[in-house]
Amino acid sequence: MGVFSEGSHEQIVFCQDRASGLKAIIGIYSTALGPALGGTRFYPYASEEEALHDVLELSRGMAYKNALAGLDLGGGKAVIWGDPEQIKSEQLLRAYGRFVQSLNGRYYTACDVGTYTWDMDFVARETRFVTGRSVEHGGAGDSSILTAWGVFQGMRAAAEHRWGTPSLSGRRVGISGLGKVGKYLTGHLIEDGAEVVASDVSPKALQWAAKTYPQVSLVPDNAALITSDIDIYAPCALGFALNDETVPALKAQVIAGAANNQLAHPGVEKLLMDRGILYAPDYCVNSGGVIQVADEIEGFNFDRAKLRATKIYDTTKRILELADAEGISPATAADRLAEQRMSEVGRLRTIRL
C-alpha cells in the first residue's frame, strides 16, 4: 500500500529523536468522524518498510473499527521501531509524547503490542492527547479487559448464528496467543463451560496457563492448534493468521479472535466462505479495548464502557445477518456498515455552524 494511493491516509508523520533512540511513525487514516484514535505498537520490525506497512494497515483498520463501534473518532495508529526490551525508556516515551502533542489533537494514542498503561503515563507527561493510562493516574487501565470481553460477546453471537445458541458450553475453542487478551478470554470461556485448547510462542505464557487453568489443553504451536478438533478458532496474537496455508488446514467452523488484520490478503474471506467457515470480523469483535480507552476521554466509567462493549454481540449479529441477506462475506458486510457511518455522519461536518 502506497502512502499516496487512492482513498488512502490523510497524514503520515515520521518521528525521530536520536538521543533517546526513538524512531516512530504515526499514521492518520481518517478524521471524518473525529480525532484519530489508535494505540502505539512497539515492535522490532525487520525494516522501515515493514514498520510503514504495519502502521498503514493498522491505522486504516482503526478507522473502520471506531466507526463500527459507534465512536465519534477517526482512525489512527503509531508504531515505534525497536525492541521494547532493549530500548524502551522514560526519555524515549516522553520524546514520543512530544511528537503526539505536536499534532494538536488530530491523533490520540493509547496502548498496543509492546506498550502498557504505565508507558502511557510517561507519554501523558508530554501530551494531553493520550488515553489508556493507569487507574492511579485517572485512566481506564488495562484495555485488554474489555477487549477480551468484547471478543467473548462476538464469539457468542457467531455461535448463535452457526449453532442456534449463544452458549459456548461444550464447545472446543482454540486460542492462539495467551498474552494480554488471550488470558482474559480464557477465563470467560471456562466460566461459560467451554473447553479450551491453546498455544503460545512464549514459555512464560504457557507456564501461566498451566498454573492458572490446568484444565486448558496446551499444544506446541499454532499449526498444531488449527489442525486440532476445535469448533472455534480465536487468533489472539499478531495479524495475518488467516492465509492460503492456514485456512485449508482449519477444522474450526467459526473464527472469532482478538488479533488485528487477521485476513492476510483480499480473497481470504472467499476461501473461508467456500469452506463454510463463519468469520466474525476482527475489527468488530476486538473493539472492546478501543471502546474502553475512548471512554477515558469522557472521564472513565468502567460500567458504562463495559455496557458499550457488550453491544459488540448485537453488532456482530447485525453483520452476520447482513452477510447472509446480501450473499456477501462478513468482512464485506462489516466494511459496508463502517463506510456507511463514516460517509453519513462524516458528511455532517460539511454543514457550516
mmCIF file of C-alpha atoms in Angstrom:
data_model
loop_
_atom_site.group_PDB
_atom_site.id
_atom_site.type_symbol
_atom_site.label_atom_id
_atom_site.label_comp_id
_atom_site.label_asym_id
_atom_site.label_seq_id
_atom_site.Cartn_x
_atom_site.Cartn_y
_atom_site.Cartn_z
ATOM 1 C CA MET A 1 0.000 0.000 0.000
ATOM 2 C CA GLY A 2 1.445 3.373 -1.033
ATOM 3 C CA VAL A 3 1.105 6.409 1.213
ATOM 4 C CA PHE A 4 -0.490 8.397 -1.609
ATOM 5 C CA SER A 5 -2.636 5.606 -3.054
ATOM 6 C CA GLU A 6 -6.226 6.437 -3.919
ATOM 7 C CA GLY A 7 -8.523 6.771 -0.928
ATOM 8 C CA SER A 8 -5.632 6.356 1.453
ATOM 9 C CA HIS A 9 -4.300 8.140 4.518
ATOM 10 C CA GLU A 10 -4.696 11.771 5.452
ATOM 11 C CA GLN A 11 -1.322 12.096 7.144
ATOM 12 C CA ILE A 12 1.814 10.105 7.903
ATOM 13 C CA VAL A 13 4.328 11.506 10.388
ATOM 14 C CA PHE A 14 7.864 10.169 10.794
ATOM 15 C CA CYS A 15 9.320 10.953 14.215
ATOM 16 C CA GLN A 16 12.947 10.628 15.282
ATOM 17 C CA ASP A 17 14.852 11.571 18.415
ATOM 18 C CA ARG A 18 18.419 10.337 18.129
ATOM 19 C CA ALA A 19 19.335 10.911 21.773
ATOM 20 C CA SER A 20 16.657 8.534 23.085
ATOM 21 C CA GLY A 21 16.708 6.175 20.113
ATOM 22 C CA LEU A 22 13.110 6.954 19.150
ATOM 23 C CA LYS A 23 12.069 6.010 15.630
ATOM 24 C CA ALA A 24 8.293 6.207 15.275
ATOM 25 C CA ILE A 25 5.666 6.539 12.570
ATOM 26 C CA ILE A 26 2.192 7.950 13.236
ATOM 27 C CA GLY A 27 -0.484 7.165 10.665
ATOM 28 C CA ILE A 28 -3.779 9.040 10.463
ATOM 29 C CA TYR A 29 -6.166 7.325 8.079
ATOM 30 C CA SER A 30 -9.300 9.400 8.612
ATOM 31 C CA THR A 31 -10.676 12.147 10.821
ATOM 32 C CA ALA A 32 -14.133 12.091 9.200
ATOM 33 C CA LEU A 33 -15.791 11.134 12.493
ATOM 34 C CA GLY A 34 -13.436 12.977 14.843
ATOM 35 C CA PRO A 35 -9.835 12.896 16.077
ATOM 36 C CA ALA A 36 -7.986 9.748 15.089
ATOM 37 C CA LEU A 37 -7.615 7.229 17.928
ATOM 38 C CA GLY A 38 -5.362 4.197 17.941
ATOM 39 C CA GLY A 39 -2.655 2.568 20.021
ATOM 40 C CA THR A 40 1.122 2.648 19.832
ATOM 41 C CA ARG A 41 2.785 -0.605 18.811
ATOM 42 C CA PHE A 42 6.392 -1.044 19.982
ATOM 43 C CA TYR A 43 7.957 -3.779 17.862
ATOM 44 C CA PRO A 44 11.367 -4.798 16.410
ATOM 45 C CA TYR A 45 10.418 -4.645 12.736
ATOM 46 C CA ALA A 46 12.833 -6.160 10.246
ATOM 47 C CA SER A 47 12.871 -2.967 8.188
ATOM 48 C CA GLU A 48 11.497 0.546 7.928
ATOM 49 C CA GLU A 49 9.296 -0.639 5.064
ATOM 50 C CA GLU A 50 7.735 -3.299 7.293
ATOM 51 C CA ALA A 51 7.060 -0.722 10.014
ATOM 52 C CA LEU A 52 5.435 1.630 7.498
ATOM 53 C CA HIS A 53 3.277 -1.142 6.053
ATOM 54 C CA ASP A 54 2.076 -2.081 9.536
ATOM 55 C CA VAL A 55 1.126 1.458 10.529
ATOM 56 C CA LEU A 56 -0.748 1.979 7.255
ATOM 57 C CA GLU A 57 -2.738 -1.226 7.676
ATOM 58 C CA LEU A 58 -3.391 -0.756 11.390
ATOM 59 C CA SER A 59 -4.499 2.881 11.122
ATOM 60 C CA ARG A 60 -6.942 2.040 8.345
ATOM 61 C CA GLY A 61 -8.297 -0.770 10.489
ATOM 62 C CA MET A 62 -8.776 1.625 13.399
ATOM 63 C CA ALA A 63 -10.908 3.953 11.272
ATOM 64 C CA TYR A 64 -13.237 1.088 10.422
ATOM 65 C CA LYS A 65 -13.174 -0.251 13.972
ATOM 66 C CA ASN A 66 -14.052 3.081 15.560
ATOM 67 C CA ALA A 67 -16.816 3.706 13.034
ATOM 68 C CA LEU A 68 -18.381 0.283 13.539
ATOM 69 C CA ALA A 69 -18.147 0.676 17.331
ATOM 70 C CA GLY A 70 -20.275 3.821 17.104
ATOM 71 C CA LEU A 71 -17.498 6.130 18.310
ATOM 72 C CA ASP A 72 -17.157 9.733 17.161
ATOM 73 C CA LEU A 73 -13.489 9.132 16.481
ATOM 74 C CA GLY A 74 -11.405 8.642 13.378
ATOM 75 C CA GLY A 75 -8.700 6.074 12.788
ATOM 76 C CA GLY A 76 -5.003 6.322 13.526
ATOM 77 C CA LYS A 77 -2.116 4.220 14.776
ATOM 78 C CA ALA A 78 1.529 4.585 15.670
ATOM 79 C CA VAL A 79 4.485 2.243 15.636
ATOM 80 C CA ILE A 80 7.777 2.611 17.466
ATOM 81 C CA TRP A 81 10.515 0.724 15.662
ATOM 82 C CA GLY A 82 12.738 -1.235 18.033
ATOM 83 C CA ASP A 83 12.853 -3.917 20.686
ATOM 84 C CA PRO A 84 10.978 -2.594 23.738
ATOM 85 C CA GLU A 85 13.008 -4.914 25.966
ATOM 86 C CA GLN A 86 16.179 -3.179 24.825
ATOM 87 C CA ILE A 87 15.434 0.494 24.128
ATOM 88 C CA LYS A 88 12.214 1.470 25.912
ATOM 89 C CA SER A 89 12.864 4.269 28.431
ATOM 90 C CA GLU A 90 11.198 7.251 30.051
ATOM 91 C CA GLN A 91 13.221 9.524 27.781
ATOM 92 C CA LEU A 92 12.063 7.737 24.626
ATOM 93 C CA LEU A 93 8.411 7.614 25.670
ATOM 94 C CA ARG A 94 8.357 11.290 26.609
ATOM 95 C CA ALA A 95 10.045 12.208 23.328
ATOM 96 C CA TYR A 96 7.307 10.279 21.561
ATOM 97 C CA GLY A 97 4.708 12.180 23.601
ATOM 98 C CA ARG A 98 6.134 15.467 22.314
ATOM 99 C CA PHE A 99 5.529 14.347 18.742
ATOM 100 C CA VAL A 100 1.949 13.303 19.568
ATOM 101 C CA GLN A 101 1.372 16.733 21.152
ATOM 102 C CA SER A 102 2.681 18.435 18.007
ATOM 103 C CA LEU A 103 -0.335 17.084 16.111
ATOM 104 C CA ASN A 104 -2.526 19.223 18.379
ATOM 105 C CA GLY A 105 -5.317 16.696 18.880
ATOM 106 C CA ARG A 106 -5.568 15.164 15.407
ATOM 107 C CA TYR A 107 -4.361 11.914 16.976
ATOM 108 C CA TYR A 108 -4.981 10.298 20.385
ATOM 109 C CA THR A 109 -2.615 7.487 21.304
ATOM 110 C CA ALA A 110 -3.042 4.506 23.635
ATOM 111 C CA CYS A 111 -1.544 1.061 24.360
ATOM 112 C CA ASP A 112 -0.923 -1.710 21.870
ATOM 113 C CA VAL A 113 1.536 -4.580 21.451
ATOM 114 C CA GLY A 114 4.692 -3.739 23.396
ATOM 115 C CA THR A 115 3.206 -0.814 25.339
ATOM 116 C CA TYR A 116 1.336 -0.724 28.645
ATOM 117 C CA THR A 117 -0.631 1.640 30.845
ATOM 118 C CA TRP A 118 2.486 2.792 32.701
ATOM 119 C CA ASP A 119 4.079 3.669 29.355
ATOM 120 C CA MET A 120 1.092 5.873 28.570
ATOM 121 C CA ASP A 121 1.624 7.580 31.940
ATOM 122 C CA PHE A 122 5.056 8.673 30.709
ATOM 123 C CA VAL A 123 3.656 9.743 27.328
ATOM 124 C CA ALA A 124 0.960 11.744 29.145
ATOM 125 C CA ARG A 125 3.615 13.913 30.809
ATOM 126 C CA GLU A 126 4.222 15.480 27.406
ATOM 127 C CA THR A 127 0.803 15.405 25.730
ATOM 128 C CA ARG A 128 -2.888 15.789 26.553
ATOM 129 C CA PHE A 129 -3.813 13.508 23.679
ATOM 130 C CA VAL A 130 -3.278 10.134 25.285
ATOM 131 C CA THR A 131 -5.620 7.576 26.779
ATOM 132 C CA GLY A 132 -5.281 4.097 28.264
ATOM 133 C CA ARG A 133 -3.378 5.466 31.260
ATOM 134 C CA SER A 134 -3.157 3.678 34.596
ATOM 135 C CA VAL A 135 -6.019 3.850 37.073
ATOM 136 C CA GLU A 136 -3.660 5.588 39.518
ATOM 137 C CA HIS A 137 -3.340 8.445 37.055
ATOM 138 C CA GLY A 138 -7.045 8.717 36.329
ATOM 139 C CA GLY A 139 -7.062 6.426 33.327
ATOM 140 C CA ALA A 140 -9.039 3.440 32.093
ATOM 141 C CA GLY A 141 -6.320 0.960 32.965
ATOM 142 C CA ASP A 142 -5.673 -2.246 31.053
ATOM 143 C CA SER A 143 -7.743 -2.160 27.844
ATOM 144 C CA SER A 144 -7.223 -5.904 27.392
ATOM 145 C CA ILE A 145 -10.008 -6.452 29.924
ATOM 146 C CA LEU A 146 -12.787 -5.136 27.699
ATOM 147 C CA THR A 147 -11.071 -6.314 24.520
ATOM 148 C CA ALA A 148 -11.434 -9.869 25.805
ATOM 149 C CA TRP A 149 -14.995 -9.208 26.958
ATOM 150 C CA GLY A 150 -15.907 -7.923 23.502
ATOM 151 C CA VAL A 151 -14.305 -10.906 21.754
ATOM 152 C CA PHE A 152 -16.304 -13.173 24.040
ATOM 153 C CA GLN A 153 -19.515 -11.336 23.070
ATOM 154 C CA GLY A 154 -18.685 -11.529 19.362
ATOM 155 C CA MET A 155 -17.906 -15.220 19.722
ATOM 156 C CA ARG A 156 -21.266 -15.800 21.431
ATOM 157 C CA ALA A 157 -23.054 -14.011 18.566
ATOM 158 C CA ALA A 158 -21.203 -16.104 15.981
ATOM 159 C CA ALA A 159 -22.038 -19.287 17.894
ATOM 160 C CA GLU A 160 -25.710 -18.355 17.933
ATOM 161 C CA HIS A 161 -25.612 -17.654 14.192
ATOM 162 C CA ARG A 162 -23.980 -21.005 13.461
ATOM 163 C CA TRP A 163 -25.500 -23.322 16.061
ATOM 164 C CA GLY A 164 -28.634 -21.517 17.262
ATOM 165 C CA THR A 165 -27.451 -20.768 20.800
ATOM 166 C CA PRO A 166 -25.024 -18.183 22.194
ATOM 167 C CA SER A 167 -23.840 -20.549 24.895
ATOM 168 C CA LEU A 168 -20.285 -21.822 24.448
ATOM 169 C CA SER A 169 -20.788 -24.633 26.931
ATOM 170 C CA GLY A 170 -19.387 -27.830 25.456
ATOM 171 C CA ARG A 171 -17.711 -26.033 22.541
ATOM 172 C CA ARG A 172 -13.995 -26.587 21.975
ATOM 173 C CA VAL A 173 -12.246 -23.245 21.470
ATOM 174 C CA GLY A 174 -8.672 -22.912 20.240
ATOM 175 C CA ILE A 175 -6.860 -19.759 21.375
ATOM 176 C CA SER A 176 -3.693 -18.768 19.547
ATOM 177 C CA GLY A 177 -1.845 -16.412 21.893
ATOM 178 C CA LEU A 178 -2.169 -16.236 25.673
ATOM 179 C CA GLY A 179 -0.982 -12.664 26.040
ATOM 180 C CA LYS A 180 -2.846 -9.613 27.310
ATOM 181 C CA VAL A 181 -6.197 -10.541 25.764
ATOM 182 C CA GLY A 182 -5.921 -14.296 25.458
ATOM 183 C CA LYS A 183 -5.570 -14.835 29.191
ATOM 184 C CA TYR A 184 -8.774 -12.899 29.977
ATOM 185 C CA LEU A 185 -10.635 -14.595 27.131
ATOM 186 C CA THR A 186 -9.614 -17.978 28.548
ATOM 187 C CA GLY A 187 -11.281 -17.099 31.831
ATOM 188 C CA HIS A 188 -14.549 -16.049 30.169
ATOM 189 C CA LEU A 189 -14.673 -19.230 28.114
ATOM 190 C CA ILE A 190 -14.015 -21.562 31.013
ATOM 191 C CA GLU A 191 -16.637 -19.754 33.094
ATOM 192 C CA ASP A 192 -19.133 -20.303 30.254
ATOM 193 C CA GLY A 193 -18.367 -24.018 30.150
ATOM 194 C CA ALA A 194 -16.189 -24.146 27.035
ATOM 195 C CA GLU A 195 -13.242 -26.477 26.592
ATOM 196 C CA VAL A 196 -10.094 -24.510 25.774
ATOM 197 C CA VAL A 197 -7.076 -25.549 23.718
ATOM 198 C CA ALA A 198 -4.243 -23.016 23.436
ATOM 199 C CA SER A 199 -0.824 -22.278 22.005
ATOM 200 C CA ASP A 200 1.749 -19.525 22.506
ATOM 201 C CA VAL A 201 5.329 -18.862 21.462
ATOM 202 C CA SER A 202 6.173 -17.674 24.972
ATOM 203 C CA PRO A 203 7.168 -20.308 27.547
ATOM 204 C CA LYS A 204 6.094 -17.887 30.296
ATOM 205 C CA ALA A 205 2.583 -17.677 28.848
ATOM 206 C CA LEU A 206 2.329 -21.455 28.693
ATOM 207 C CA GLN A 207 3.555 -21.747 32.264
ATOM 208 C CA TRP A 208 0.947 -19.199 33.349
ATOM 209 C CA ALA A 209 -1.826 -21.155 31.637
ATOM 210 C CA ALA A 210 -0.720 -24.466 33.117
ATOM 211 C CA LYS A 211 -0.698 -22.981 36.606
ATOM 212 C CA THR A 212 -3.821 -20.795 36.397
ATOM 213 C CA TYR A 213 -6.068 -23.025 34.276
ATOM 214 C CA PRO A 214 -4.758 -26.602 34.444
ATOM 215 C CA GLN A 215 -7.837 -27.776 32.532
ATOM 216 C CA VAL A 216 -6.605 -25.970 29.389
ATOM 217 C CA SER A 217 -5.005 -28.285 26.827
ATOM 218 C CA LEU A 218 -1.718 -26.841 25.555
ATOM 219 C CA VAL A 219 -0.360 -27.632 22.088
ATOM 220 C CA PRO A 220 3.162 -26.861 20.833
ATOM 221 C CA ASP A 221 2.357 -24.299 18.145
ATOM 222 C CA ASN A 222 -0.325 -22.637 16.037
ATOM 223 C CA ALA A 223 -0.002 -25.246 13.293
ATOM 224 C CA ALA A 224 -0.984 -27.933 15.776
ATOM 225 C CA LEU A 225 -3.808 -25.762 17.077
ATOM 226 C CA ILE A 226 -5.534 -25.115 13.752
ATOM 227 C CA THR A 227 -5.493 -28.815 12.861
ATOM 228 C CA SER A 228 -6.964 -29.766 16.250
ATOM 229 C CA ASP A 229 -10.584 -30.824 16.530
ATOM 230 C CA ILE A 230 -11.881 -27.405 17.604
ATOM 231 C CA ASP A 231 -15.232 -25.744 16.996
ATOM 232 C CA ILE A 232 -13.987 -22.153 17.224
ATOM 233 C CA TYR A 233 -10.589 -20.679 16.356
ATOM 234 C CA ALA A 234 -9.569 -17.499 18.204
ATOM 235 C CA PRO A 235 -6.435 -15.803 16.782
ATOM 236 C CA CYS A 236 -5.210 -13.547 19.594
ATOM 237 C CA ALA A 237 -1.606 -12.861 18.578
ATOM 238 C CA LEU A 238 -0.262 -10.868 15.616
ATOM 239 C CA GLY A 239 -2.077 -10.409 12.310
ATOM 240 C CA PHE A 240 -2.396 -12.375 9.053
ATOM 241 C CA ALA A 241 -3.339 -15.583 10.877
ATOM 242 C CA LEU A 242 -5.789 -16.461 8.107
ATOM 243 C CA ASN A 243 -3.952 -17.136 4.870
ATOM 244 C CA ASP A 244 -3.627 -19.556 1.967
ATOM 245 C CA GLU A 245 -1.909 -22.137 4.176
ATOM 246 C CA THR A 246 -3.926 -21.929 7.393
ATOM 247 C CA VAL A 247 -7.466 -21.674 6.003
ATOM 248 C CA PRO A 248 -7.383 -25.049 4.166
ATOM 249 C CA ALA A 249 -5.998 -26.694 7.323
ATOM 250 C CA LEU A 250 -8.581 -25.286 9.745
ATOM 251 C CA LYS A 251 -11.039 -27.674 11.340
ATOM 252 C CA ALA A 252 -12.989 -24.965 13.170
ATOM 253 C CA GLN A 253 -16.426 -23.890 11.957
ATOM 254 C CA VAL A 254 -16.226 -20.398 13.494
ATOM 255 C CA ILE A 255 -13.423 -17.826 13.743
ATOM 256 C CA ALA A 256 -13.592 -15.057 16.341
ATOM 257 C CA GLY A 257 -10.426 -13.636 17.862
ATOM 258 C CA ALA A 258 -8.654 -10.544 19.118
ATOM 259 C CA ALA A 259 -5.798 -10.215 16.611
ATOM 260 C CA ASN A 260 -5.880 -7.276 14.205
ATOM 261 C CA ASN A 261 -5.742 -7.755 10.417
ATOM 262 C CA GLN A 262 -6.431 -11.480 10.519
ATOM 263 C CA LEU A 263 -7.058 -11.750 6.766
ATOM 264 C CA ALA A 264 -3.632 -11.942 5.102
ATOM 265 C CA HIS A 265 -4.850 -10.570 1.766
ATOM 266 C CA PRO A 266 -8.039 -9.833 -0.186
ATOM 267 C CA GLY A 267 -9.633 -13.105 -1.199
ATOM 268 C CA VAL A 268 -9.091 -14.955 2.070
ATOM 269 C CA GLU A 269 -12.662 -14.116 3.055
ATOM 270 C CA LYS A 270 -13.841 -16.047 -0.045
ATOM 271 C CA LEU A 271 -11.692 -19.028 0.928
ATOM 272 C CA LEU A 272 -13.442 -19.044 4.297
ATOM 273 C CA MET A 273 -16.893 -18.830 2.686
ATOM 274 C CA ASP A 274 -16.062 -21.628 0.255
ATOM 275 C CA ARG A 275 -15.116 -23.840 3.198
ATOM 276 C CA GLY A 276 -18.263 -22.897 5.119
ATOM 277 C CA ILE A 277 -16.281 -21.279 7.945
ATOM 278 C CA LEU A 278 -18.073 -18.409 9.681
ATOM 279 C CA TYR A 279 -15.749 -15.452 10.239
ATOM 280 C CA ALA A 280 -16.615 -12.791 12.812
ATOM 281 C CA PRO A 281 -14.682 -9.738 11.507
ATOM 282 C CA ASP A 282 -11.738 -8.964 13.766
ATOM 283 C CA TYR A 283 -12.178 -5.210 13.961
ATOM 284 C CA CYS A 284 -15.729 -5.708 15.155
ATOM 285 C CA VAL A 285 -15.194 -8.316 17.862
ATOM 286 C CA ASN A 286 -11.928 -6.848 19.181
ATOM 287 C CA SER A 287 -13.239 -3.293 19.548
ATOM 288 C CA GLY A 288 -13.850 -3.563 23.305
ATOM 289 C CA GLY A 289 -10.400 -2.156 24.026
ATOM 290 C CA VAL A 290 -10.859 0.971 21.953
ATOM 291 C CA ILE A 291 -14.317 1.423 23.495
ATOM 292 C CA GLN A 292 -12.653 1.290 26.912
ATOM 293 C CA VAL A 293 -9.921 3.823 26.160
ATOM 294 C CA ALA A 294 -12.312 6.096 24.253
ATOM 295 C CA ASP A 295 -14.478 6.255 27.351
ATOM 296 C CA GLU A 296 -11.491 7.670 29.234
ATOM 297 C CA ILE A 297 -11.642 10.775 27.025
ATOM 298 C CA GLU A 298 -15.086 11.481 28.526
ATOM 299 C CA GLY A 299 -13.993 10.645 32.079
ATOM 300 C CA PHE A 300 -13.719 6.926 32.551
ATOM 301 C CA ASN A 301 -16.604 4.871 33.913
ATOM 302 C CA PHE A 302 -15.986 1.120 33.729
ATOM 303 C CA ASP A 303 -19.638 0.068 33.945
ATOM 304 C CA ARG A 304 -20.579 2.423 31.091
ATOM 305 C CA ALA A 305 -17.682 1.186 28.961
ATOM 306 C CA LYS A 306 -18.490 -2.472 29.646
ATOM 307 C CA LEU A 307 -22.123 -1.903 28.654
ATOM 308 C CA ARG A 308 -20.955 -0.412 25.371
ATOM 309 C CA ALA A 309 -18.560 -3.315 24.798
ATOM 310 C CA THR A 310 -21.354 -5.812 25.481
ATOM 311 C CA LYS A 311 -23.162 -4.394 22.438
ATOM 312 C CA ILE A 312 -20.471 -5.995 20.260
ATOM 313 C CA TYR A 313 -22.776 -9.014 20.464
ATOM 314 C CA ASP A 314 -25.537 -7.066 18.663
ATOM 315 C CA THR A 315 -23.156 -5.547 16.106
ATOM 316 C CA THR A 316 -21.714 -8.968 15.251
ATOM 317 C CA LYS A 317 -25.214 -10.387 14.785
ATOM 318 C CA ARG A 318 -26.113 -7.468 12.501
ATOM 319 C CA ILE A 319 -23.020 -8.073 10.349
ATOM 320 C CA LEU A 320 -23.637 -11.804 10.016
ATOM 321 C CA GLU A 321 -27.314 -11.287 9.181
ATOM 322 C CA LEU A 322 -26.447 -8.664 6.536
ATOM 323 C CA ALA A 323 -23.858 -11.005 5.035
ATOM 324 C CA ASP A 324 -26.448 -13.772 4.708
ATOM 325 C CA ALA A 325 -29.113 -11.442 3.312
ATOM 326 C CA GLU A 326 -26.795 -9.942 0.689
ATOM 327 C CA GLY A 327 -24.864 -13.109 -0.117
ATOM 328 C CA ILE A 328 -21.568 -11.447 0.798
ATOM 329 C CA SER A 329 -18.788 -12.246 3.230
ATOM 330 C CA PRO A 330 -18.992 -10.985 6.827
ATOM 331 C CA ALA A 331 -15.808 -8.975 6.153
ATOM 332 C CA THR A 332 -17.518 -7.159 3.274
ATOM 333 C CA ALA A 333 -20.661 -6.612 5.344
ATOM 334 C CA ALA A 334 -18.641 -5.077 8.186
ATOM 335 C CA ASP A 335 -16.805 -2.789 5.765
ATOM 336 C CA ARG A 336 -20.098 -1.609 4.278
ATOM 337 C CA LEU A 337 -21.535 -0.710 7.665
ATOM 338 C CA ALA A 338 -18.368 1.118 8.731
ATOM 339 C CA GLU A 339 -18.063 3.005 5.436
ATOM 340 C CA GLN A 340 -21.744 3.941 5.585
ATOM 341 C CA ARG A 341 -21.300 5.523 9.002
ATOM 342 C CA MET A 342 -18.106 7.338 8.030
ATOM 343 C CA SER A 343 -19.879 8.734 4.973
ATOM 344 C CA GLU A 344 -23.225 9.642 6.531
ATOM 345 C CA VAL A 345 -22.012 11.020 9.850
ATOM 346 C CA GLY A 346 -18.805 12.443 8.422
ATOM 347 C CA ARG A 347 -20.870 14.392 5.870
ATOM 348 C CA LEU A 348 -22.434 16.402 8.708
ATOM 349 C CA ARG A 349 -19.099 18.156 9.201
ATOM 350 C CA THR A 350 -19.649 19.912 5.903
ATOM 351 C CA ILE A 351 -22.582 21.799 7.461
ATOM 352 C CA ARG A 352 -21.223 25.171 8.493
ATOM 353 C CA LEU A 353 -22.017 26.236 12.048
#
